[in-house]
Each structure stands twice: as structure tokens, then as C-alpha cells.
Short mmCIF file of C-alpha atoms and ligand atoms in Angstrom, two decimals:
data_model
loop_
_atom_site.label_atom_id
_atom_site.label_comp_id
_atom_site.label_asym_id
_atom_site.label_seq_id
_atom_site.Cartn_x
_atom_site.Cartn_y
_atom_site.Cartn_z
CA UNK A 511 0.00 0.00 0.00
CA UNK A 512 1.10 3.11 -1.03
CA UNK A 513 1.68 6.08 1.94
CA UNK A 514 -1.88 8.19 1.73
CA UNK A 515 -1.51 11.27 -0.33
CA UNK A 516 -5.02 13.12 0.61
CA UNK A 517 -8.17 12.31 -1.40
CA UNK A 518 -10.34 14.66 -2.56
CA UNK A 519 -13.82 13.56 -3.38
CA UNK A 520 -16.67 15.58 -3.73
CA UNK A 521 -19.30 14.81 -1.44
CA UNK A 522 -22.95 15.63 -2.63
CA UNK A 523 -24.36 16.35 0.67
CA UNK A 524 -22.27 19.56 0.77
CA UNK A 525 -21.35 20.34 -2.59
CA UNK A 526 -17.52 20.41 -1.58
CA UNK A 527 -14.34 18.65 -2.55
CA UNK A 528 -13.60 16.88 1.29
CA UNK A 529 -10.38 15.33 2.11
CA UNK A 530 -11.73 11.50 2.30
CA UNK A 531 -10.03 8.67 5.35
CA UNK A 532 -12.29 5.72 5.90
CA UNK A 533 -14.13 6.01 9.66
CA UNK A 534 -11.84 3.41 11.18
CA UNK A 535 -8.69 4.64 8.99
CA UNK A 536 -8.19 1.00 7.96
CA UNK A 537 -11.18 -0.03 5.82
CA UNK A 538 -14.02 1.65 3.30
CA UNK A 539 -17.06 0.85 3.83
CA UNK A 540 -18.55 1.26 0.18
CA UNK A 541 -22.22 0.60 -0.87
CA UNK A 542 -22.78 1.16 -4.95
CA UNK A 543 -26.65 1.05 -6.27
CA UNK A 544 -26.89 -1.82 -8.34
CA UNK A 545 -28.80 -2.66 -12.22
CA UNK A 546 -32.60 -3.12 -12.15
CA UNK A 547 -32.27 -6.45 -13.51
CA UNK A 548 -35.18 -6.12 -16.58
CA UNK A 549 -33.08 -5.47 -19.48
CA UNK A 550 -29.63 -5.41 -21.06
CA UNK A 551 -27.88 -2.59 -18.92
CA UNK A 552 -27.26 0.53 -21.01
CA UNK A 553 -23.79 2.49 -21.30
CA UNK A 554 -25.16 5.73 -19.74
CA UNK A 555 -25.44 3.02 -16.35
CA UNK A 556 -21.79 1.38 -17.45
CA UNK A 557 -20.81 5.21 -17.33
CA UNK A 558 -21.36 5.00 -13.22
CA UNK A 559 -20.34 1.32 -13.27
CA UNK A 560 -16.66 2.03 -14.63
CA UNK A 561 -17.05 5.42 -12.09
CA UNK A 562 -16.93 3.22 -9.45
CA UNK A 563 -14.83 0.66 -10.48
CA UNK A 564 -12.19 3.31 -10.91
CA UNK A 565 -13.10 4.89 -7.44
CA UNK A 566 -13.16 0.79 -6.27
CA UNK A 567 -9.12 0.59 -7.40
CA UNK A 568 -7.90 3.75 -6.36
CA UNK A 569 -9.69 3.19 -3.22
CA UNK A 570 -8.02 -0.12 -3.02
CA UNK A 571 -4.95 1.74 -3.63
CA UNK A 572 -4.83 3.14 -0.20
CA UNK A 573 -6.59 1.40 2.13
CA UNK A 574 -8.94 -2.18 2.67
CA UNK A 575 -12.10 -2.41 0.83
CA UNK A 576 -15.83 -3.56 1.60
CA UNK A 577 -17.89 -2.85 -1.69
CA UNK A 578 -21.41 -4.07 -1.20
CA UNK A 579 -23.63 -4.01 -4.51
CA UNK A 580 -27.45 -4.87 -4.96
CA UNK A 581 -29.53 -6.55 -7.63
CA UNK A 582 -32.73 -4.87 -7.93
CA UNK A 583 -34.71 -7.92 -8.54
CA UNK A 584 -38.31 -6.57 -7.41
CA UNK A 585 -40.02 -3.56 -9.32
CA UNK A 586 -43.17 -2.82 -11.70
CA UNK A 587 -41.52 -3.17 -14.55
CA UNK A 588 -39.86 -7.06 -13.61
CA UNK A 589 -43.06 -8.08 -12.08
CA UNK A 590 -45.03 -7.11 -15.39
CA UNK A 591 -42.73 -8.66 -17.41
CA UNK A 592 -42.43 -11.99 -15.90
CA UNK A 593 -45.99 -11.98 -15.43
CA UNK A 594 -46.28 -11.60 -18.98
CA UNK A 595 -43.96 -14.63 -19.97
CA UNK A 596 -45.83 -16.43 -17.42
CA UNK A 597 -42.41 -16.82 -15.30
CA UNK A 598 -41.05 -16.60 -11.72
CA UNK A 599 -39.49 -13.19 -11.16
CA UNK A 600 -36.39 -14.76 -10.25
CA UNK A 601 -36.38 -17.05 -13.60
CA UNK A 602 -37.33 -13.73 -15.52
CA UNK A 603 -34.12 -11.91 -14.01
CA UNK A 604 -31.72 -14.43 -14.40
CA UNK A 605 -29.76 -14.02 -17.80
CA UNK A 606 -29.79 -10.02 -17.17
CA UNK A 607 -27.96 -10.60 -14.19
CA UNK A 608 -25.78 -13.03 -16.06
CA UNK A 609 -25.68 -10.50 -18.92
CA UNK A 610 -24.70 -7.08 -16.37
CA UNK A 611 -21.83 -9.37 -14.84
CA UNK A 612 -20.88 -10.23 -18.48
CA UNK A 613 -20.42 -6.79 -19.84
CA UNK A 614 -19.17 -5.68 -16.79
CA UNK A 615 -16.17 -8.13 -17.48
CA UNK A 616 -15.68 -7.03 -20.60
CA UNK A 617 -15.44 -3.64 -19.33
CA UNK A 618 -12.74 -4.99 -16.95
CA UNK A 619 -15.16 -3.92 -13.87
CA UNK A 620 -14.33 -5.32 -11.19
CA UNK A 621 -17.02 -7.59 -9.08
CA UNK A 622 -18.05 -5.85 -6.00
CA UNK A 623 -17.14 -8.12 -2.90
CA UNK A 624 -20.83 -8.46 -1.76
CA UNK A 625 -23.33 -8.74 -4.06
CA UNK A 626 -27.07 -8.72 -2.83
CA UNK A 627 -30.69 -9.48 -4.59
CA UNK A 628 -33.06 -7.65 -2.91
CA UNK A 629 -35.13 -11.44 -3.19
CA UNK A 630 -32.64 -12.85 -0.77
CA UNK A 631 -32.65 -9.42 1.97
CA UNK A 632 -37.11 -9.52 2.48
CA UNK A 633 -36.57 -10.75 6.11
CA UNK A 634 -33.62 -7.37 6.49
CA UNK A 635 -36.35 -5.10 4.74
CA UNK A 636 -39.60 -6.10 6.53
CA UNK A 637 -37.40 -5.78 10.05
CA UNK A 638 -36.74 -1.98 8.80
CA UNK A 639 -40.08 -1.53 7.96
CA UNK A 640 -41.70 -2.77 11.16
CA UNK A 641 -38.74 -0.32 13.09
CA UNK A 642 -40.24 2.74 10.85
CA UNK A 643 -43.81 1.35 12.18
CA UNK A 644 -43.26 1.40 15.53
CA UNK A 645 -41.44 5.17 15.96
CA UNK A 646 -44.18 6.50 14.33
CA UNK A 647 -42.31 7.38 10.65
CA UNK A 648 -44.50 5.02 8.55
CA UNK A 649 -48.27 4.41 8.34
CA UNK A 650 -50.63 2.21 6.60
CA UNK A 651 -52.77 3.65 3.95
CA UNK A 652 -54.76 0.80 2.36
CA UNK A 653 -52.95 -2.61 1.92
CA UNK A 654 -50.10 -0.73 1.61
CA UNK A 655 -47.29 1.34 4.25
CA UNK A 656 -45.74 4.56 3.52
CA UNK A 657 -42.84 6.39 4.99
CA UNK A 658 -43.97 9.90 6.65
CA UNK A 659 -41.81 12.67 5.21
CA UNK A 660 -43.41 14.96 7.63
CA UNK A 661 -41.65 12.90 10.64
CA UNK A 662 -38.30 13.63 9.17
CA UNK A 663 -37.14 17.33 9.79
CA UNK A 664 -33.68 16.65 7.19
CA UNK A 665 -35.62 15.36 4.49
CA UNK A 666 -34.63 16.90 1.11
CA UNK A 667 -30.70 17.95 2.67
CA UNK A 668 -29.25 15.60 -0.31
CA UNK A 669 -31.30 17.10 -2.87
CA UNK A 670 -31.45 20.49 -1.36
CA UNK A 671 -35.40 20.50 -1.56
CA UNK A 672 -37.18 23.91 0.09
CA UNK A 673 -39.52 22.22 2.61
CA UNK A 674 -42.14 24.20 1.03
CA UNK A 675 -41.59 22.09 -2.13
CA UNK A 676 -42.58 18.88 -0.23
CA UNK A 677 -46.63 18.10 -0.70
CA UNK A 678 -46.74 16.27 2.60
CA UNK A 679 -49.30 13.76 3.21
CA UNK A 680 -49.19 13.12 -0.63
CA UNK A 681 -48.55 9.23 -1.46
CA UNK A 682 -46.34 8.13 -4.48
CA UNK A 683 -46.68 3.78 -4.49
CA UNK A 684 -45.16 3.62 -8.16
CA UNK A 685 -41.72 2.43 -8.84
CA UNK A 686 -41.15 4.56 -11.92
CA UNK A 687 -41.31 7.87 -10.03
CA UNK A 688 -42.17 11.39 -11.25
CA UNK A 689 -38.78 12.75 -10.81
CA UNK A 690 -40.41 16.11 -9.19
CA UNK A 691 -42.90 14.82 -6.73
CA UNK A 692 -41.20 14.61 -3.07
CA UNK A 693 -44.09 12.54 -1.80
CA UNK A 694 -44.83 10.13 1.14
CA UNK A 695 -42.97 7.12 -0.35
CA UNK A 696 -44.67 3.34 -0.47
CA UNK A 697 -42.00 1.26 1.94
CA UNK A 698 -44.31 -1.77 1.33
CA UNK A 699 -46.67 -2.72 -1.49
CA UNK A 700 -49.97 -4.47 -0.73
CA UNK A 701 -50.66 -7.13 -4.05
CA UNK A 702 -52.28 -5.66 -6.84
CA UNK A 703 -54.18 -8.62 -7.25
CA UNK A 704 -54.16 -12.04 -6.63
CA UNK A 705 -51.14 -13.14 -9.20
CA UNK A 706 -48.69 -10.70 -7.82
CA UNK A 707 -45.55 -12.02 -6.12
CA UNK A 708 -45.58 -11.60 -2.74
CA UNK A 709 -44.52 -12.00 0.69
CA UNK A 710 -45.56 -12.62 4.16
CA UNK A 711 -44.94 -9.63 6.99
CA UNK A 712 -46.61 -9.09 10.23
CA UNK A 713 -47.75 -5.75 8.54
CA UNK A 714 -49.36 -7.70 5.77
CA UNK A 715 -48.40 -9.50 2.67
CA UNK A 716 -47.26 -7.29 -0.26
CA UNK A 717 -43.64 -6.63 -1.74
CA UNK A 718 -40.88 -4.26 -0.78
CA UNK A 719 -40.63 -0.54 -2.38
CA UNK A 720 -37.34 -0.32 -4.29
CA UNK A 721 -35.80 2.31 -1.59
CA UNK A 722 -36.39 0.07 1.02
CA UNK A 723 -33.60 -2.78 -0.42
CA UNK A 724 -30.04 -0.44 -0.42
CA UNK A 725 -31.08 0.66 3.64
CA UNK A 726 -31.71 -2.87 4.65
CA UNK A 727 -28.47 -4.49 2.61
CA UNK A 728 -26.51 -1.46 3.17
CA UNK A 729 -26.46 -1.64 6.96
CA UNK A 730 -26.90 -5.33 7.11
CA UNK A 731 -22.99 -5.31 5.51
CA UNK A 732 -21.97 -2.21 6.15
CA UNK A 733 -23.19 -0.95 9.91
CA UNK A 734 -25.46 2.10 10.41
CA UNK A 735 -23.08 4.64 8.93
CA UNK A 736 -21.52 3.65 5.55
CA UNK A 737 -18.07 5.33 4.20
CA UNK A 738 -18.91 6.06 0.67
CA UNK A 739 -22.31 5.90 -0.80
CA UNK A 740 -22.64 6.32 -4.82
CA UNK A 741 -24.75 6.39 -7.95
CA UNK A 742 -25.96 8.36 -10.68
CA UNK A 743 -26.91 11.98 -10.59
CA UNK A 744 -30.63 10.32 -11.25
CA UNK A 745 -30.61 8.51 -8.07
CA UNK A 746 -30.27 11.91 -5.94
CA UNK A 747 -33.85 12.03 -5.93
CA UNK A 748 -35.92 10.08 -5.09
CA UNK A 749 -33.59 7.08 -4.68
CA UNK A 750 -31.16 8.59 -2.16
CA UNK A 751 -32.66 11.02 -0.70
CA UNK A 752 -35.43 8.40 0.34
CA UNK A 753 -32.73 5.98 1.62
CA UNK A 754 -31.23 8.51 3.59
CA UNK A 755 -34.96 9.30 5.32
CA UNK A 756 -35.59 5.65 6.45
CA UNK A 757 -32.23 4.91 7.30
CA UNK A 758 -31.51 7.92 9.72
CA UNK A 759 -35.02 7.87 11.01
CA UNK A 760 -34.57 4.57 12.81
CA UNK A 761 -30.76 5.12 13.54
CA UNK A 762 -30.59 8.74 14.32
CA UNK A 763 -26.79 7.93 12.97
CA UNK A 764 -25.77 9.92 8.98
CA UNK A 765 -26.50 7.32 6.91
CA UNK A 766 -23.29 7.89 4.69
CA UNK A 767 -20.67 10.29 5.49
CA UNK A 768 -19.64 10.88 1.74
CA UNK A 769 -22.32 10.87 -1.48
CA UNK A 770 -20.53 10.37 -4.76
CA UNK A 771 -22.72 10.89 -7.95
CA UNK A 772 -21.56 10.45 -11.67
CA UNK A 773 -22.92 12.76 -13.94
CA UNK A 774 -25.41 12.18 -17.18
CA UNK A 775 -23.77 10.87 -20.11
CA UNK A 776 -25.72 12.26 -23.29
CA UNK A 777 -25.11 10.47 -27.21
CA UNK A 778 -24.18 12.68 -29.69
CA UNK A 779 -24.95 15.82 -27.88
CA UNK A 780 -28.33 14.13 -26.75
CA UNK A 781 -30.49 12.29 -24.39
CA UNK A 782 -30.00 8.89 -24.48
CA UNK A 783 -33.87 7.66 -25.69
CA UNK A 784 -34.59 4.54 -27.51
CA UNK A 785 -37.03 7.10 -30.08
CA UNK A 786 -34.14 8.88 -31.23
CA UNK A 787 -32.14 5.94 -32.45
CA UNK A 788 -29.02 6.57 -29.90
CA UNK A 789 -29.94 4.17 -27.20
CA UNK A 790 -27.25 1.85 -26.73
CA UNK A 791 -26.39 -1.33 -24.28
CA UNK A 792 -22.86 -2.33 -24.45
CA UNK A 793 -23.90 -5.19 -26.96
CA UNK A 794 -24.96 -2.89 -29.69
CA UNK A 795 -21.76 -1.51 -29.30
CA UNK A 796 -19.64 -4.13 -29.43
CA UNK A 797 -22.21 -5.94 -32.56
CA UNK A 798 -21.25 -2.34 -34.16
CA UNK A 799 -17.16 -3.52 -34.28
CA UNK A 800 -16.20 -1.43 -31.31
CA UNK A 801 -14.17 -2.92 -28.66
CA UNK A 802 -14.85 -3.19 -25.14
CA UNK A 803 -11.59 -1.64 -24.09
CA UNK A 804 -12.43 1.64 -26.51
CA UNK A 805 -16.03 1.91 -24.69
CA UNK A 806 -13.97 2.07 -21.14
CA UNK A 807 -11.57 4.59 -21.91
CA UNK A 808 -14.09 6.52 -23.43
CA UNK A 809 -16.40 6.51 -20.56
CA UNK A 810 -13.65 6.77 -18.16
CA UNK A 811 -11.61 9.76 -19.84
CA UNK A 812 -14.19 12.38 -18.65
CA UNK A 813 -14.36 12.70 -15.00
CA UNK A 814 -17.20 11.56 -13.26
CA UNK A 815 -18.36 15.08 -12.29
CA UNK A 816 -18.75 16.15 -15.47
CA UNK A 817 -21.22 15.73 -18.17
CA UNK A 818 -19.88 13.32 -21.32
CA UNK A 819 -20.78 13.50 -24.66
CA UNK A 820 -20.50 9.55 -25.50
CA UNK A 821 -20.40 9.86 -29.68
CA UNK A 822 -19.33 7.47 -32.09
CA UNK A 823 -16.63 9.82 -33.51
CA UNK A 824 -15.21 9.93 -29.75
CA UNK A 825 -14.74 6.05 -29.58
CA UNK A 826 -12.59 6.10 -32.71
CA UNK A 827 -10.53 8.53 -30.85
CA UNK A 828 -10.33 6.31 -27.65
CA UNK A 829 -9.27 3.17 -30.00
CA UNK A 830 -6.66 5.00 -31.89
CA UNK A 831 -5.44 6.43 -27.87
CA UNK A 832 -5.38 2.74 -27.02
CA UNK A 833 -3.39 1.78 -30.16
CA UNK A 834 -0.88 4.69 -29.52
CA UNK A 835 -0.07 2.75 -26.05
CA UNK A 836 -0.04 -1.03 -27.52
CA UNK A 837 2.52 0.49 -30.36
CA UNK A 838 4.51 2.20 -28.12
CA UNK A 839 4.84 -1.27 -25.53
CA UNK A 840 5.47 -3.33 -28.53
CA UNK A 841 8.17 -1.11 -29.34
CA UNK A 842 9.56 -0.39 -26.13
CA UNK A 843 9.40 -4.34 -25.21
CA UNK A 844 10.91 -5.07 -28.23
CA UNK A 845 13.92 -2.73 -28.33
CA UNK A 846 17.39 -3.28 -28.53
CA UNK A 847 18.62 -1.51 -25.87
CA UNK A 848 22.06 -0.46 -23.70
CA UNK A 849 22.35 -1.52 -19.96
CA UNK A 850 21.80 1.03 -17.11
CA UNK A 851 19.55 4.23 -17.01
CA UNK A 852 19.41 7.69 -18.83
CA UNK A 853 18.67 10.36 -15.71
CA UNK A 854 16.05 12.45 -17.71
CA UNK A 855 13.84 9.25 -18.03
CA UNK A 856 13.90 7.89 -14.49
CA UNK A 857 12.70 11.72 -14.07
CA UNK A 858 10.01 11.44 -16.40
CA UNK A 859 8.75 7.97 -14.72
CA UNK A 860 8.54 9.91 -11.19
CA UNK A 861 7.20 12.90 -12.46
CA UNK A 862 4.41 10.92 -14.78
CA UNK A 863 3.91 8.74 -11.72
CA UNK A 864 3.23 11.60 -9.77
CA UNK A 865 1.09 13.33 -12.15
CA UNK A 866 -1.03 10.63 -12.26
CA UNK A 867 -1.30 9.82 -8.63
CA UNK A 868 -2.09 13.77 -7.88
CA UNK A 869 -4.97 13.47 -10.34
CA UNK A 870 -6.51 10.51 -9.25
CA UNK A 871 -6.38 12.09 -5.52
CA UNK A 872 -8.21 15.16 -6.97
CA UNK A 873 -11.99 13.85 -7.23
CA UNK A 874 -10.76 11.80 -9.43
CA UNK A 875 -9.65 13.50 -12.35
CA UNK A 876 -8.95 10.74 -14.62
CA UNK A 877 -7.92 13.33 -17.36
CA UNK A 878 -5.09 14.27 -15.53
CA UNK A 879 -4.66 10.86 -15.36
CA UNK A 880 -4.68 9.90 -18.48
CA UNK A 881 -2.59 12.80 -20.06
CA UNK A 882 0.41 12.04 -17.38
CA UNK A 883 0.43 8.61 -19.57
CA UNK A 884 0.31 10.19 -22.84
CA UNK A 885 3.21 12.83 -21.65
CA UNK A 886 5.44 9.70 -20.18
CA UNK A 887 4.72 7.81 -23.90
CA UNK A 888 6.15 10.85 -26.11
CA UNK A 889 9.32 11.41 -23.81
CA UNK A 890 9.62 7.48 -23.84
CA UNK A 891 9.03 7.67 -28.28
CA UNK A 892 11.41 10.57 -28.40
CA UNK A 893 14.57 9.24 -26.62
CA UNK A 894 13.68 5.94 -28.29
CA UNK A 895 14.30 7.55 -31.43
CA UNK A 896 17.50 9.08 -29.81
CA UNK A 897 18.80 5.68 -28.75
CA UNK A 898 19.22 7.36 -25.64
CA UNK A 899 16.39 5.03 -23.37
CA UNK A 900 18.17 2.05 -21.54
CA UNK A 901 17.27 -1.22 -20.30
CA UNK A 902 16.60 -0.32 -16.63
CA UNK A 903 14.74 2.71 -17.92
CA UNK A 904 12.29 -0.06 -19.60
CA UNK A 905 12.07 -1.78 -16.56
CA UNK A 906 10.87 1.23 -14.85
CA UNK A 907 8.26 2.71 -17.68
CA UNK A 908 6.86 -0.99 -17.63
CA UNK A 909 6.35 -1.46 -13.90
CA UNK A 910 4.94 1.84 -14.08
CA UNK A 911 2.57 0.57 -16.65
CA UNK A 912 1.37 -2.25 -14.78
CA UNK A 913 0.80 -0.29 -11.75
CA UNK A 914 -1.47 2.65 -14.65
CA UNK A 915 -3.33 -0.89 -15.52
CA UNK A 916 -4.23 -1.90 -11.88
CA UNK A 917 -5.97 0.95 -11.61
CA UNK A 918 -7.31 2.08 -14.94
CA UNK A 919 -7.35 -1.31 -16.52
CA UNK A 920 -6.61 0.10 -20.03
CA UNK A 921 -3.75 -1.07 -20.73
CA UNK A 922 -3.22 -3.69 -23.70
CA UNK A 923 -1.85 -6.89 -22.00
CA UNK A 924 1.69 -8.16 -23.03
CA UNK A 925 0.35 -11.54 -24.57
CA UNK A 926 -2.22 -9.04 -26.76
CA UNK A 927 0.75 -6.84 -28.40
CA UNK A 928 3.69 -9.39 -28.11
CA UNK A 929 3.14 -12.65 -29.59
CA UNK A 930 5.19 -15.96 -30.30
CA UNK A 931 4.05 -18.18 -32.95
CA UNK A 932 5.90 -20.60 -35.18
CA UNK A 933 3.10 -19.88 -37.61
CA UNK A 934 3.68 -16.62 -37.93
CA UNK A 935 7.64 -16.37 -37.66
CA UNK A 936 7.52 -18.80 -41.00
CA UNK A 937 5.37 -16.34 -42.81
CA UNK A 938 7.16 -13.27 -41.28
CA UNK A 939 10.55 -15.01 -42.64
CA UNK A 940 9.19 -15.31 -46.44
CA UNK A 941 7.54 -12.34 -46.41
CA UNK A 942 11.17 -11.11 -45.69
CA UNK A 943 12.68 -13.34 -48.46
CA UNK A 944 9.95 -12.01 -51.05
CA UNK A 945 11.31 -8.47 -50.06
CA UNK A 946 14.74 -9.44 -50.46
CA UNK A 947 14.00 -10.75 -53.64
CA UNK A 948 12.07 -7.59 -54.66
CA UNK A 949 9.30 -9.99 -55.13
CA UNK A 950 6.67 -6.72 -53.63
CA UNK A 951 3.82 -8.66 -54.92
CA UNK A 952 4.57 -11.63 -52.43
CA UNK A 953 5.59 -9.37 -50.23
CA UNK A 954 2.05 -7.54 -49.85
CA UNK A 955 0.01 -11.07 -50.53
CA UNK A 956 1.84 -11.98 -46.78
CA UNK A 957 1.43 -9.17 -45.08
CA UNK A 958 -2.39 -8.89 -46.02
CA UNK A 959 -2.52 -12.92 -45.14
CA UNK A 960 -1.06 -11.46 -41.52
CA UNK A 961 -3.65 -8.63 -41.40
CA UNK A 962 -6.06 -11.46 -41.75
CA UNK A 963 -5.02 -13.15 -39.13
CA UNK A 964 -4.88 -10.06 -37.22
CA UNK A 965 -1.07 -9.86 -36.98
CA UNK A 966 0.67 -6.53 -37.27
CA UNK A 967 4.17 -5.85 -39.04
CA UNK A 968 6.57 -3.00 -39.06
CA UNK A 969 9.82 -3.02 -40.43
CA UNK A 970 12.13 -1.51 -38.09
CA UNK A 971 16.11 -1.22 -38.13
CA UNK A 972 16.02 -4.22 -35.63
CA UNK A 973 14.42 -6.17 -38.45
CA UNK A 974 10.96 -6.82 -38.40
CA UNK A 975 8.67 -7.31 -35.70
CA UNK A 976 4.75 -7.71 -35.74
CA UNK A 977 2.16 -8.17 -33.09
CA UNK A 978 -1.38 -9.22 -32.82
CA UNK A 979 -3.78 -6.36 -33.47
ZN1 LIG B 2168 -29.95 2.12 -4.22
#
């Protein structure tokens, strides 16, 4: 672990960049809202996935991790849809969750270390519910229980509601809120009808409200005061601002001491809608040619604070960024070179190192980042050219590189740009004859044979080398 440089993150609940230390100074305590599990997950939610996953390893950097996730398993939309195939809800969520722990590995995210379905927490949530019930925060109102805003003076702190704007006494039961309406908020849903899932609680049968599950699996993992709470800028209100409301009221305890929220990601300059034609999961993407590796630098080259214009244009851009890197580690891992080091570089490493580690402390600023690897890349290029970079000066740039991957996971792995192949040497070899031979014809039937293989050559004064695309 590395000695703790101060963190900056900025905490919603003031509006401030705060120097961040987990409570106990050892380990953070990190709760993440989890994918509604009733579709393919879409990249404006992979935008606060990779967020995380990038907070998750710098995090991890510094200090011991707990990073509890949930699987919103229960909600209008997956109990209409299952009822509609005629399945269990569980049998109806099933391949999305598969499918959001699939992309997220292509997308090199990380898997929290707790993972919870609201299905398996009921018992956590109707114990919450029954605490609400008996201090007087929640009522019944027809099959159904509702938290009382009313009861809780610092509702609307997250948000930064005016009281006036609440319409206490109001109910809201639906899952697919109206973003505006701060109403009394359903904690427990009586059935619908007969057909409905549902489950047994002393307050009656029904089914959690989707608020209800981060409070209960939050604190269940992570005590009555988490570390870091985060989501999307959407989940501020109601989502959050909710959980905060039945959390506090029956712990009188901050439910979170830091709120992290990743900004909107538009398309193209737009709202991400399925009318407009730029609506994308992370399959379209990858059906359309792009990689997964583009997708995450892209969404990770923008910091998380500020708004990113995902285009198509902009993934080109991140591809020919991550080509720039795998050509420049072929070439640097391929070089002849001279024993020792050349002073100016083991500079460069330190400074780039730094760089990099100062941005990352800053809120995150992946930019800064980023552009500390791009910087360290030239000077490497240049004294490359200049013969002047040495073998322990590799050595360096490459551990450095590792350490860049650990916690950006960008980086093209060795066995991706390096390759060893009998196969290819023999057709690398003729190609080289055919030249020799000025047979160019040959020459450029071989190398297009490579291409199609997805092999790579460049003729260098070292003779020629190729990697895999
Ligand atoms: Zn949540």
C-alpha cells in the first residue's frame, strides 16, 4: 500500500471537494446502487459502473475495501414482465444478471465483494419496515405502508429540496417515479391482485418498495453509517434522498458520510432515448465492431463530475489512444537496448507517476490521469528515437505501466501486443525473403494474409517485428 496522499472527493451532501479517510482509517465501507435487472444494462449506467470501479481501485490503492452491490430484482416493470412470460421473477431476471456481470467483465469492472438481490434481503427489509412502524415514521394507507416525510425534519438535505416544495401527506406507491414529486414514499406494497408475487410480513403480505432494499443491505454489511455511498446523478432524488430518510429515522446515525454521484452521459450531444435511435447497451456496441476496451476509456476519460458526450466519432478517438499505447509497448518491449539508465527518463517515470497519482487524488480526475500517460509515452518515443532510453529505464516505464493498468485497466496486456508463434515467424521469414528478392507482390500477398489473421508488421532497423492487433 502506497503512503496516503489526501483524497479529494466531492461529497454531494455539501457540494464540496472533502479530504476523504475511511471512519476506522483501515477499511471503506462502500455501498454502490446496483442494475434493475429487466433489461440489457445501457452504457449511460456502465458510465457509473466504470465510475466506481475506478473509485473501487484507487480506493483499493490506499486502504482495505468492503464494496457491497445490490440486484434490484423486485419492481413494476420485472413483475409485469415476468408476469407476462408467465415466469417466476427470479427465472425472468436471471440471464440479465448473467448479462450485467458479463459486460461488466468485458469492461474490466471489477465484481463488487458483496453482491445482494433484494429477493434474498425480504426478512432485512420487513425488520426496517416494522422499526419505521413502531417510531411513528411510517403508516398504513390501504394494503399498503408509507414512509412519513413529515416525521423527518432533514428530508430533502441531499437534494437540497425547500420544505415548502414537499406536498406532505401526498402518497407516491409507483416504482417509476415522477422525478419532481417529493411525496410520502410506499415502503411496502400491498398485491395488486391475486397473481402478484408476494410475501408474508406481520404488517401484511405485499412486496418491498425499491428504496427500502439499499437501507436494509446497506447496513446489514456495512453498519449504520456507511463510508462512501454512490450512484448516478438520477438517483439523488428520489432514490437517495429516500434511503437517507428511512435509514436515519430509525438510527438517528448519517447514513453515509460521503455521497458520490456520476454525472449524465448524453449520445451525440443528446439524451439517451430509444425514439431517437441513440440508445445503446454495451452489446450494440460491441455488434457495431467497437471494442470493449475503446467503450472504457471513453467513458472513463471524462471525470465523473462532469457531463460526457458519449459519440461514435469519440470512440474512434479512444481506440486510436489505445493503439498509440499497444505500439509504443510493442516497441519499447521489443527494443534493442544499452544496460543502465538515462537520468532524464527515471525523471520522467517519477514525475508521470506523480502526475497521475495527484490526479486521481483530486476527485478523481482521470484526465489528468490519463494525459500524465500520454506525456510519459512521447518522452519514452522521443529518446527511443534518440537511442538514448536504456534497459533499466524499460524496466521502470513498464512497472509503471502495470501499476497505470491496476488501476485504470486500459492497458493492452503483453500476450495481446507481443506474440510468439511458429506460424507466424515462418510467414514473417518469407515475407522477408519475397522483399529481399524484390518480389513486392509476395511481399504484400503476406502481409495482407497477416492482417487477416490479425497480426501486425513494421519493419524496423532491428528487423521486423509484428504483433497481434
Ligand atoms: Zn440504491
Amino acid at each position: 500500500m502506497l503512503s496516503c496522499a489526501m483524497v479529494k472527493l466531492t461529497n454531494t451532501l455539501t457540494g464540496t471537494a472533502e479530504p476523504f479517510t475511511p471512519a476506522d482509517g483501515k477499511t471503506v465501507r462502500m455501498y454502490t446502487c446496483g442494475p434493475t435487472v429487466h433489461d440489457f444494462a445501457h452504457i449511460g449506467n456502465f458510465r457509473t459502473f466504470v465510475f466506481e470501479d475506478v473509485l473501487r481501485r484507487h480506493l483499493k490503492s490506499k486502504w482495505q475495501l468492503l464494496h457491497v452491490m445490490n440486484i434490484t430484482d423486485i419492481d413494476d416493470k420485472i413483475m409485469r414482465k415476468a408476469a407476462d412470460k408467465g415466469v417466476d421473477i427470479r427465472e425472468y431476471t436471471a440471464p440479465y444478471t448473467a448479462a450485467f456481470f458479463e459486460d461488466s467483465a468485458s469492461l474490466r469492472i471489477e465484481k463488487p465483494d458483496v453482491v445482494t438481490a433484494a429477493t434474498d434481503y425480504i426478512p432485512e427489509m420487513v425488520t426496517l419496515v416494522q422499526r419505521l412502524l413502531d417510531t411513528g415514521h411510517a403508516y398504513r394507507e390501504g394494503n399498503s405502508i408509507y414512509f412519513r416525510i413529515s416525521s423527518f425534519t432533514a428530508y430533502g438535505r441531499l437534494s437540497r429540496l425547500d420544505r415548502r416544495e414537499l406536498k406532505v401527506g401526498a402518497r407516491i406507491d409507483a416504482d417509476e417515479y415522477e422525478k419532481e414529486q417529493p411525496n410520502d414514499f410506499v415502503l411496502w406494497k400491498g398485491p395488486k391482485d391475486e397473481t402478484e408475487k408476494k410475501w408474508d410480513a406481520p404488517f401484511g403480505t405485499g412486496r418491498p418498495g425499491w428504496h427500502l432494499e439499499c437501507s436494509a443491505m446497506a447496513m446489514k454489511y456495512l453498519g449504520e453509517t456507511l463510508d462512501i455511498h454512490c450512484g448516478g446523478v438520477d438517483n439523488i432524488f428520489p432514490h437517495h434522498e429516500n434511503e437517507i430518510a428511512q435509514s436515519e429515522a430509525v438510527t438517528s446515525k448519517p447514513f453515509s458520510r460521503f455521497w458520490l454521484h456520476a454525472e449524465h452521459l448524453l449520445v451525440e450531444n443528446e439524451k439517451m432515448a430509444k425514439s431517437k435511435g441513440n440508445f445503446f447497451t454495451l452489446r450494440d456496441l460491441l455488434a457495431k465492431g467497437y471494442t470493449a476496451s475503446a467503450i472504457r476509456y471513453l467513458l472513463l476519460s471524462v471525470q465523473y463530475r462532469k457531463q460526457l458526450n458519449f459519440t461514435m466519432a469519440g470512440l474512434e478517438q479512444a481506440q486510436r489512444s489505445l493503439d498509440r499505447i499497444k505500439e509504443f509497448l510493442f516497441r519499447l518491449r521489443t527494443a534493442k537496448l544499452a544496460p543502465g539508465a538515462t537520468p532524464e527518463l527515471t525523471d520522467a517515470v517519477v514525475s508521470a507517476r506523480k502526475q497521475f497519482e495527484a490526479g486521481l487524488d483530486d476527485d478523481l480526475n482521470t484526465a489528468q490521469a490519463l494525459a500524465a500517460v500520454f506525456d510519459l509515452v512521447r518522452a519514452c518515443n522521443i529518446a527511443l528515437d534518440k537511442e538514448q532510453l536504456r534497459e533499466e529505464d524499460r524496466a521502470a516505464v513498464l512497472d509503471w505501466f502495470r501499476e497505470v493498468d491496476s488501476r485504470l485497466a486500459i492497458i493492452p496486456s503483453d500476450e495481446e501486443s507481443v506474440g510468439k508463434d511458429d506460424e507466424v515467424e515462418a510467414l514473417v521469414a518469407a515475407r522477408n525473403t519475397a522483399r529481399r528478392n524484390r518480389d513486392f507482390a509476395a511481399s504484400d500477398r503476406i502481409r495482407q494474409e497477416l492482417l487477416d489473421r490479425g497480426i501486425v508488421i513494421e519493419d524496423t532497423r532491428e528487423g521486423t517485428k509484428w504483433r497481434r492487433k
